[in-house]
Amino acid sequence: MRNPWKHIKRASALGAVALAAFSLTPGSASAAPTGPEPSPSVVGGTRAAQGEFPFMVRLSMGCGGALYTQDIVLTAAHCVDGSGADTSITATAGVVDLQDPDAIEVKSTEVLQAPGYNGTGKDWALIKLAEPIDQPTLKIADTTDYNEGDFTIAGWGADAEGGDQQRYLLKATVPFVDDATCKAAYDELVADEELCAGKVDEGGVDTCQGDSGGPMFRKDDSGQWIQVGIVSWGEGCARPGKPGVYTEVSTFAEDIKAAATQLDG
Ligand code: ARG
């Protein structure tokens, strides 16, 4: 399995601590909030309600994902280990609480990593499931029209740099960050393939380790959720001046559609 953290661009002592604290299995997630009140996670997020984001998937290697179809999960390329037959991944869906007895758990059969993925840009992959999950899917943006405004992020990842993976799904809202601002923060940004979001001035809200592969989404003009990003990388989490970097879904929409067709064939 790929280390889902490879996209942290600066190795640091903090990175080593974070690695030690990272738990890869949903079952070992801890730090469960005890009530519905705001609790810090994603980073700076609050608990999602059961059924609020029914397309959200937790993947057993410690990543997030979204149901692209009922039996294909869209996630990050850096969450998977190349393309081909793969029965090693378990997708958990239908619940906000990963320990809910009603959780739907389905194994993978095949993985398709973005063609040409080499660790920079193109951070998307599809995972084919052994059987469909009976939950609503999340449509993907196939134009740049929605690459602006406020976005919703959600995941079971760390609630702080080096923090624990979460038992309950957390959500937050982050504003779009334009390419010029993001490029100033990250020289290595691939502006055509990546989309940035976060509170650049104050920080405090972001995705973090273990959220990778999960969707960043907003409402479209008809009021439906639409996916504009895939959690990819950032320097630390929620730092001022360091927005989160997301795969720009609209750039790859045609490739993703073609890949899904190929997985179904
Ligand atoms: N690469 C991380 C993962 O594997 C996601 C990091 C997101 N970081 C951020 N600051 N938005 O889970």
Short mmCIF file of N, CA, C and O in Angstrom, two decimals, residues 128-202:
data_model
loop_
_atom_site.label_atom_id
_atom_site.label_comp_id
_atom_site.label_asym_id
_atom_site.label_seq_id
_atom_site.Cartn_x
_atom_site.Cartn_y
_atom_site.Cartn_z
N LYS A 128 -13.06 -0.46 -7.84
CA LYS A 128 -14.27 -1.23 -8.16
C LYS A 128 -14.61 -2.13 -6.98
O LYS A 128 -13.72 -2.77 -6.41
N LEU A 129 -15.89 -2.15 -6.62
CA LEU A 129 -16.33 -2.93 -5.47
C LEU A 129 -16.94 -4.26 -5.89
O LEU A 129 -17.49 -4.39 -7.00
N ALA A 130 -16.88 -5.23 -4.99
CA ALA A 130 -17.39 -6.57 -5.28
C ALA A 130 -18.90 -6.57 -5.47
O ALA A 130 -19.45 -7.42 -6.17
N GLU A 131 -19.59 -5.63 -4.81
CA GLU A 131 -21.03 -5.50 -5.01
C GLU A 131 -21.43 -4.05 -4.81
O GLU A 131 -20.72 -3.29 -4.14
N PRO A 132 -22.57 -3.65 -5.38
CA PRO A 132 -22.98 -2.26 -5.23
C PRO A 132 -23.37 -1.92 -3.79
O PRO A 132 -23.86 -2.79 -3.06
N ILE A 133 -23.15 -0.69 -3.42
CA ILE A 133 -23.59 -0.16 -2.13
C ILE A 133 -24.84 0.68 -2.39
O ILE A 133 -24.82 1.59 -3.22
N ASP A 134 -25.91 0.34 -1.68
CA ASP A 134 -27.19 0.99 -1.94
C ASP A 134 -27.28 2.33 -1.21
O ASP A 134 -27.95 2.49 -0.21
N GLN A 135 -26.52 3.29 -1.75
CA GLN A 135 -26.50 4.65 -1.22
C GLN A 135 -26.42 5.61 -2.41
O GLN A 135 -25.95 5.23 -3.48
N PRO A 136 -26.85 6.86 -2.23
CA PRO A 136 -26.74 7.85 -3.31
C PRO A 136 -25.27 8.08 -3.70
O PRO A 136 -24.38 8.01 -2.86
N THR A 137 -25.07 8.37 -4.98
CA THR A 137 -23.73 8.65 -5.47
C THR A 137 -23.51 10.16 -5.51
O THR A 137 -24.43 10.95 -5.29
N LEU A 138 -22.25 10.55 -5.77
CA LEU A 138 -21.89 11.98 -5.84
C LEU A 138 -21.45 12.27 -7.26
O LEU A 138 -20.48 11.67 -7.74
N LYS A 139 -22.15 13.16 -7.94
CA LYS A 139 -21.74 13.46 -9.32
C LYS A 139 -20.51 14.35 -9.32
O LYS A 139 -20.26 15.10 -8.36
N ILE A 140 -19.73 14.23 -10.37
CA ILE A 140 -18.49 15.01 -10.45
C ILE A 140 -18.65 16.20 -11.38
O ILE A 140 -19.41 16.16 -12.35
N ALA A 141 -17.93 17.27 -11.06
CA ALA A 141 -17.96 18.47 -11.89
C ALA A 141 -17.22 18.18 -13.19
O ALA A 141 -16.09 17.71 -13.18
N ASP A 142 -17.87 18.46 -14.33
CA ASP A 142 -17.18 18.25 -15.61
C ASP A 142 -16.96 19.57 -16.34
O ASP A 142 -16.56 19.58 -17.51
N THR A 143 -17.20 20.68 -15.64
CA THR A 143 -16.81 21.99 -16.14
C THR A 143 -16.15 22.74 -14.97
O THR A 143 -16.26 22.30 -13.82
N THR A 144 -15.53 23.87 -15.28
CA THR A 144 -14.86 24.64 -14.22
C THR A 144 -15.83 25.58 -13.49
O THR A 144 -15.42 26.30 -12.59
N ASP A 145 -17.11 25.53 -13.88
CA ASP A 145 -18.09 26.49 -13.35
C ASP A 145 -18.17 26.52 -11.83
O ASP A 145 -18.47 27.56 -11.25
N TYR A 146 -17.94 25.36 -11.22
CA TYR A 146 -18.12 25.30 -9.76
C TYR A 146 -16.81 25.38 -9.00
O TYR A 146 -16.78 25.14 -7.79
N ASN A 147 -15.73 25.71 -9.69
CA ASN A 147 -14.43 25.83 -9.02
C ASN A 147 -14.28 27.22 -8.41
O ASN A 147 -13.34 27.97 -8.70
N GLU A 148 -15.21 27.54 -7.54
CA GLU A 148 -15.23 28.84 -6.87
C GLU A 148 -16.24 28.76 -5.72
O GLU A 148 -17.05 27.84 -5.67
N GLY A 149 -16.15 29.72 -4.82
CA GLY A 149 -17.11 29.77 -3.72
C GLY A 149 -16.65 28.98 -2.50
O GLY A 149 -15.45 28.76 -2.31
N ASP A 150 -17.63 28.56 -1.70
CA ASP A 150 -17.33 27.78 -0.50
C ASP A 150 -17.55 26.31 -0.79
O ASP A 150 -18.50 25.93 -1.48
N PHE A 151 -16.68 25.49 -0.22
CA PHE A 151 -16.74 24.05 -0.43
C PHE A 151 -16.93 23.33 0.90
O PHE A 151 -16.46 23.80 1.93
N THR A 152 -17.58 22.17 0.83
CA THR A 152 -17.68 21.29 2.00
C THR A 152 -16.59 20.22 1.90
O THR A 152 -16.35 19.67 0.82
N ILE A 153 -15.94 19.97 3.03
CA ILE A 153 -14.99 18.86 3.14
C ILE A 153 -15.49 17.94 4.25
O ILE A 153 -16.18 18.39 5.16
N ALA A 154 -15.18 16.65 4.14
CA ALA A 154 -15.64 15.69 5.15
C ALA A 154 -14.68 14.51 5.19
O ALA A 154 -14.06 14.17 4.17
N GLY A 155 -14.55 13.92 6.35
CA GLY A 155 -13.69 12.74 6.46
C GLY A 155 -13.54 12.25 7.88
O GLY A 155 -14.00 12.88 8.83
N TRP A 156 -12.89 11.09 7.99
CA TRP A 156 -12.61 10.45 9.27
C TRP A 156 -11.13 10.60 9.63
O TRP A 156 -10.61 9.87 10.46
N GLY A 157 -10.47 11.54 9.01
CA GLY A 157 -9.04 11.72 9.24
C GLY A 157 -8.73 12.49 10.51
O GLY A 157 -9.61 12.77 11.33
N ALA A 158 -7.46 12.83 10.64
CA ALA A 158 -6.96 13.46 11.87
C ALA A 158 -7.64 14.80 12.13
O ALA A 158 -7.97 15.54 11.20
N ASP A 159 -7.81 15.11 13.42
CA ASP A 159 -8.44 16.37 13.82
C ASP A 159 -7.42 17.47 14.08
O ASP A 159 -7.77 18.57 14.48
N ALA A 160 -6.15 17.14 13.86
CA ALA A 160 -5.06 18.10 14.03
C ALA A 160 -3.81 17.45 13.45
O ALA A 160 -3.79 16.22 13.27
N GLU A 161 -2.81 18.21 13.15
CA GLU A 161 -1.55 17.62 12.70
C GLU A 161 -1.09 16.61 13.74
O GLU A 161 -0.96 16.93 14.93
N GLY A 162 -0.86 15.38 13.33
CA GLY A 162 -0.44 14.35 14.26
C GLY A 162 -1.57 13.81 15.12
O GLY A 162 -1.33 12.98 16.00
N GLY A 163 -2.81 14.23 14.85
CA GLY A 163 -3.96 13.81 15.67
C GLY A 163 -4.46 12.43 15.26
O GLY A 163 -4.01 11.82 14.29
N ASP A 164 -5.44 11.94 16.04
CA ASP A 164 -5.99 10.62 15.82
C ASP A 164 -6.97 10.60 14.64
O ASP A 164 -7.66 11.59 14.38
N GLN A 165 -7.07 9.43 14.02
CA GLN A 165 -8.16 9.17 13.09
C GLN A 165 -9.47 9.18 13.90
O GLN A 165 -9.48 8.87 15.08
N GLN A 166 -10.56 9.49 13.22
CA GLN A 166 -11.82 9.71 13.91
C GLN A 166 -12.80 8.56 13.72
O GLN A 166 -12.84 7.94 12.66
N ARG A 167 -13.60 8.30 14.74
CA ARG A 167 -14.65 7.30 14.63
C ARG A 167 -15.87 7.86 13.90
O ARG A 167 -16.55 7.15 13.15
N TYR A 168 -16.16 9.14 14.11
CA TYR A 168 -17.35 9.78 13.53
C TYR A 168 -16.95 10.71 12.39
O TYR A 168 -15.97 11.45 12.48
N LEU A 169 -17.74 10.72 11.35
CA LEU A 169 -17.50 11.58 10.19
C LEU A 169 -17.59 13.06 10.59
O LEU A 169 -18.57 13.47 11.24
N LEU A 170 -16.62 13.82 10.21
CA LEU A 170 -16.60 15.26 10.49
C LEU A 170 -16.65 16.06 9.20
O LEU A 170 -16.30 15.56 8.12
N LYS A 171 -17.12 17.26 9.30
CA LYS A 171 -17.31 18.12 8.13
C LYS A 171 -16.89 19.54 8.47
O LYS A 171 -16.86 19.94 9.64
N ALA A 172 -16.57 20.30 7.43
CA ALA A 172 -16.24 21.72 7.60
C ALA A 172 -16.44 22.41 6.26
O ALA A 172 -16.66 21.76 5.23
N THR A 173 -16.39 23.73 6.29
CA THR A 173 -16.52 24.53 5.08
C THR A 173 -15.23 25.32 4.87
O THR A 173 -14.72 25.92 5.82
N VAL A 174 -14.71 25.28 3.64
CA VAL A 174 -13.50 26.03 3.32
C VAL A 174 -13.71 26.83 2.03
O VAL A 174 -14.33 26.33 1.09
N PRO A 175 -13.19 28.04 1.97
CA PRO A 175 -13.34 28.85 0.76
C PRO A 175 -12.30 28.49 -0.31
O PRO A 175 -11.18 28.06 0.00
N PHE A 176 -12.70 28.68 -1.54
CA PHE A 176 -11.80 28.56 -2.70
C PHE A 176 -10.60 29.51 -2.55
O PHE A 176 -10.74 30.62 -2.06
N VAL A 177 -9.45 29.02 -2.96
CA VAL A 177 -8.23 29.85 -2.99
C VAL A 177 -7.74 29.88 -4.44
O VAL A 177 -7.55 28.82 -5.06
N ASP A 178 -7.55 31.07 -4.98
CA ASP A 178 -7.17 31.16 -6.40
C ASP A 178 -5.74 30.64 -6.62
O ASP A 178 -4.93 30.59 -5.71
N ASP A 179 -5.47 30.28 -7.87
CA ASP A 179 -4.18 29.66 -8.22
C ASP A 179 -2.99 30.54 -7.86
O ASP A 179 -1.96 30.03 -7.40
N ALA A 180 -3.11 31.85 -8.09
CA ALA A 180 -1.97 32.73 -7.83
C ALA A 180 -1.62 32.73 -6.34
O ALA A 180 -0.43 32.62 -5.97
N THR A 181 -2.64 32.80 -5.51
CA THR A 181 -2.42 32.77 -4.06
C THR A 181 -1.84 31.43 -3.64
O THR A 181 -0.92 31.35 -2.83
N CYS A 182 -2.36 30.36 -4.23
CA CYS A 182 -1.91 29.03 -3.84
C CYS A 182 -0.49 28.77 -4.33
O CYS A 182 0.33 28.16 -3.64
N LYS A 183 -0.21 29.26 -5.53
CA LYS A 183 1.14 29.11 -6.09
C LYS A 183 2.17 29.85 -5.22
O LYS A 183 3.32 29.41 -5.09
N ALA A 184 1.74 30.96 -4.63
CA ALA A 184 2.64 31.70 -3.74
C ALA A 184 2.94 30.88 -2.48
O ALA A 184 4.03 30.96 -1.92
N ALA A 185 1.96 30.06 -2.07
CA ALA A 185 2.17 29.21 -0.89
C ALA A 185 2.98 27.96 -1.24
O ALA A 185 3.76 27.47 -0.42
N TYR A 186 2.77 27.45 -2.45
CA TYR A 186 3.37 26.18 -2.87
C TYR A 186 3.93 26.32 -4.28
O TYR A 186 3.18 26.28 -5.26
N ASP A 187 5.22 26.41 -4.38
CA ASP A 187 5.86 26.53 -5.69
C ASP A 187 5.56 25.30 -6.57
O ASP A 187 5.49 25.39 -7.78
N GLU A 188 5.39 24.15 -5.93
CA GLU A 188 5.23 22.89 -6.66
C GLU A 188 3.80 22.67 -7.15
O GLU A 188 3.51 21.65 -7.79
N LEU A 189 2.89 23.59 -6.87
CA LEU A 189 1.50 23.42 -7.28
C LEU A 189 1.39 23.19 -8.79
O LEU A 189 2.01 23.89 -9.58
N VAL A 190 0.59 22.20 -9.18
CA VAL A 190 0.28 21.98 -10.60
C VAL A 190 -1.08 22.62 -10.83
O VAL A 190 -2.13 22.00 -10.64
N ALA A 191 -1.07 23.88 -11.23
CA ALA A 191 -2.30 24.69 -11.18
C ALA A 191 -3.42 24.14 -12.06
O ALA A 191 -4.59 24.28 -11.71
N ASP A 192 -3.10 23.51 -13.18
CA ASP A 192 -4.15 22.98 -14.05
C ASP A 192 -4.80 21.72 -13.48
O ASP A 192 -5.90 21.35 -13.89
N GLU A 193 -4.10 21.05 -12.61
CA GLU A 193 -4.57 19.76 -12.12
C GLU A 193 -4.98 19.80 -10.66
O GLU A 193 -5.50 18.82 -10.14
N GLU A 194 -4.69 20.91 -9.99
CA GLU A 194 -4.96 21.01 -8.56
C GLU A 194 -5.72 22.30 -8.25
O GLU A 194 -5.56 23.32 -8.92
N LEU A 195 -6.53 22.20 -7.21
CA LEU A 195 -7.42 23.28 -6.79
C LEU A 195 -7.21 23.45 -5.28
O LEU A 195 -7.15 22.47 -4.56
N CYS A 196 -7.07 24.68 -4.83
CA CYS A 196 -6.75 24.91 -3.42
C CYS A 196 -7.95 25.49 -2.68
O CYS A 196 -8.77 26.20 -3.27
N ALA A 197 -8.02 25.19 -1.39
CA ALA A 197 -9.09 25.72 -0.55
C ALA A 197 -8.60 25.80 0.88
O ALA A 197 -7.82 24.97 1.33
N GLY A 198 -9.07 26.81 1.58
CA GLY A 198 -8.71 26.96 2.98
C GLY A 198 -8.76 28.42 3.37
O GLY A 198 -8.91 29.30 2.53
N LYS A 199 -8.65 28.65 4.68
CA LYS A 199 -8.65 30.01 5.18
C LYS A 199 -7.21 30.48 5.26
O LYS A 199 -6.52 30.25 6.26
N VAL A 200 -6.74 31.10 4.18
CA VAL A 200 -5.33 31.40 4.05
C VAL A 200 -4.86 32.34 5.17
O VAL A 200 -3.79 32.13 5.74
N ASP A 201 -5.65 33.32 5.50
CA ASP A 201 -5.20 34.29 6.51
C ASP A 201 -5.14 33.69 7.91
O ASP A 201 -4.11 33.77 8.58
N GLU A 202 -6.22 33.07 8.34
CA GLU A 202 -6.25 32.61 9.73
C GLU A 202 -5.96 31.14 9.93
O GLU A 202 -5.67 30.69 11.04
#
